[in-house]
Short mmCIF file of C-alpha atoms in Angstrom, two decimals:
data_model
loop_
_atom_site.label_atom_id
_atom_site.label_comp_id
_atom_site.label_asym_id
_atom_site.label_seq_id
_atom_site.Cartn_x
_atom_site.Cartn_y
_atom_site.Cartn_z
CA MET G 1 104.14 95.43 64.35
CA THR G 2 106.86 97.25 66.23
CA ALA G 3 108.24 96.48 69.64
CA GLU G 4 107.80 99.08 72.34
CA ALA G 5 111.06 100.85 73.20
CA PRO G 6 112.38 99.87 76.61
CA ALA G 7 112.23 102.43 79.42
CA THR G 8 115.63 104.00 79.77
CA SER G 9 115.72 106.35 82.74
CA PRO G 10 115.37 105.21 86.35
CA PHE G 11 112.27 107.46 86.49
CA GLU G 12 110.63 105.48 83.69
CA ARG G 13 111.91 102.13 84.96
CA ILE G 14 110.48 102.60 88.46
CA GLY G 15 107.06 103.62 87.16
CA GLY G 16 107.07 107.42 86.93
CA HIS G 17 105.23 109.96 89.05
CA PRO G 18 102.51 107.66 90.45
CA VAL G 19 105.08 105.25 91.87
CA LEU G 20 107.30 108.00 93.24
CA ARG G 21 104.26 109.51 94.98
CA ALA G 22 103.42 106.11 96.46
CA ILE G 23 107.01 105.67 97.68
CA THR G 24 106.96 109.15 99.23
CA ASP G 25 103.61 108.57 100.91
CA ARG G 26 104.85 105.28 102.38
CA PHE G 27 108.07 106.96 103.53
CA TYR G 28 106.25 109.75 105.38
CA ASP G 29 103.66 107.31 106.75
CA LEU G 30 106.50 105.26 108.24
CA MET G 31 108.13 108.37 109.65
CA ASP G 32 104.81 109.43 111.22
CA GLN G 33 103.77 106.04 112.59
CA ASP G 34 106.87 103.99 113.46
CA PRO G 35 108.58 104.97 116.73
CA ALA G 36 111.89 103.82 115.23
CA TYR G 37 111.90 107.10 113.28
CA ALA G 38 110.89 109.43 116.13
CA GLU G 39 114.13 111.41 116.13
CA LEU G 40 113.90 111.91 112.36
CA ARG G 41 110.21 112.87 112.60
CA ALA G 42 110.98 115.45 115.28
CA MET G 43 113.25 117.29 112.83
CA HIS G 44 110.34 117.95 110.46
CA ALA G 45 107.41 120.35 110.58
CA PRO G 46 104.22 119.06 112.22
CA ASP G 47 102.46 119.10 108.84
CA LEU G 48 104.24 117.01 106.19
CA LEU G 49 101.95 118.03 103.33
CA GLU G 50 104.55 120.26 101.66
CA MET G 51 107.23 117.56 101.96
CA ARG G 52 104.87 114.92 100.56
CA ALA G 53 104.39 117.14 97.51
CA SER G 54 108.05 118.12 97.12
CA LEU G 55 109.95 114.86 97.55
CA PRO G 56 108.41 112.95 94.62
CA LEU G 57 109.19 115.92 92.35
CA PHE G 58 112.79 115.94 93.55
CA LEU G 59 113.06 112.18 93.07
CA ALA G 60 111.57 112.47 89.57
CA GLY G 61 114.21 114.94 88.40
CA TRP G 62 116.99 113.13 90.25
CA ALA G 63 115.98 109.87 88.54
CA GLY G 64 116.02 111.32 85.03
CA GLY G 65 112.40 112.38 84.73
CA PRO G 66 110.83 115.84 84.60
CA ARG G 67 113.01 118.41 86.35
CA ASP G 68 110.16 120.52 87.76
CA TRP G 69 111.62 120.55 91.29
CA PHE G 70 115.04 121.70 90.06
CA GLU G 71 113.51 124.39 87.84
CA ALA G 72 111.42 125.66 90.76
CA ASN G 73 114.49 125.61 93.06
CA PRO G 74 117.40 126.88 90.93
CA GLY G 75 120.78 126.29 92.49
CA LYS G 76 119.32 124.18 95.29
CA CYS G 77 120.51 120.68 96.02
CA MET G 78 119.74 118.22 98.79
CA MET G 79 122.76 119.34 100.78
CA SER G 80 121.74 123.01 100.70
CA ALA G 81 118.07 122.16 101.29
CA HIS G 82 119.03 120.35 104.49
CA GLY G 83 121.83 122.66 105.63
CA SER G 84 119.86 123.98 108.61
CA PHE G 85 119.11 120.50 109.97
CA ARG G 86 121.38 118.93 112.58
CA ILE G 87 121.73 115.60 110.80
CA ASN G 88 123.74 113.01 112.67
CA ALA G 89 124.49 109.36 111.93
CA ALA G 90 121.34 108.23 113.77
CA THR G 91 118.91 110.49 111.89
CA ALA G 92 120.63 109.83 108.56
CA GLY G 93 120.29 106.11 109.27
CA GLN G 94 116.62 106.53 110.16
CA TRP G 95 115.97 108.41 106.90
CA SER G 96 117.79 105.77 104.91
CA GLU G 97 116.00 102.87 106.59
CA ALA G 98 112.57 104.47 106.17
CA MET G 99 113.26 105.17 102.49
CA ARG G 100 114.62 101.66 101.94
CA ARG G 101 111.45 100.24 103.52
CA ALA G 102 109.23 102.54 101.47
CA LEU G 103 110.94 101.42 98.27
CA ALA G 104 110.71 97.76 99.28
CA GLU G 105 107.04 97.98 100.32
CA THR G 106 105.82 99.84 97.24
CA ASP G 107 104.77 98.09 94.06
CA VAL G 108 107.36 99.35 91.57
CA ALA G 109 107.71 98.56 87.88
CA ASP G 110 111.37 97.51 88.21
CA ARG G 111 112.62 96.08 91.51
CA GLU G 112 116.26 96.21 90.37
CA ILE G 113 116.15 99.98 89.88
CA ALA G 114 114.29 100.46 93.18
CA ASP G 115 117.03 98.55 95.01
CA ALA G 116 119.71 100.58 93.21
CA MET G 117 117.92 103.81 94.15
CA ALA G 118 117.77 102.67 97.78
CA ASP G 119 121.54 102.13 97.78
CA VAL G 120 122.31 105.55 96.26
CA LEU G 121 119.83 107.35 98.53
CA ASP G 122 121.40 105.56 101.52
CA ARG G 123 124.82 106.94 100.61
CA MET G 124 123.33 110.41 100.01
CA ALA G 125 121.57 110.46 103.39
CA LYS G 126 124.57 109.18 105.30
CA GLY G 127 126.78 111.69 103.50
CA MET G 128 124.77 114.51 105.12
CA ALA G 129 125.60 113.39 108.67
CA ARG G 130 127.79 115.83 110.58
CA ASP G 131 128.95 113.98 113.64
#
């Protein structure tokens, strides 16, 4: 009998594509439903379907899983993808808080990696603010 090898990448540790989709769905549900994120929501298209499909793919590649998003978007990064948005400290904070809540409210395989992802994504979001 052999022991199963431990998951090594954050993608594997958090639970893979199904969990990242659940996190993304919770994130966009919060953005759609909670007035605390109204300014952030106003920056996005009325239909979030494309974003709901894209973000979990980005997160997968970013977290060490399949790099489908990066292969479909060569040379693109989060900074260039959001270059046309007028991101300020308030909207960056709203994004970060909604993502932190989505990570906290989703059943993940490894809470430690989810918390670490929330911290890194917080810094990434706040680093995009231009005010």
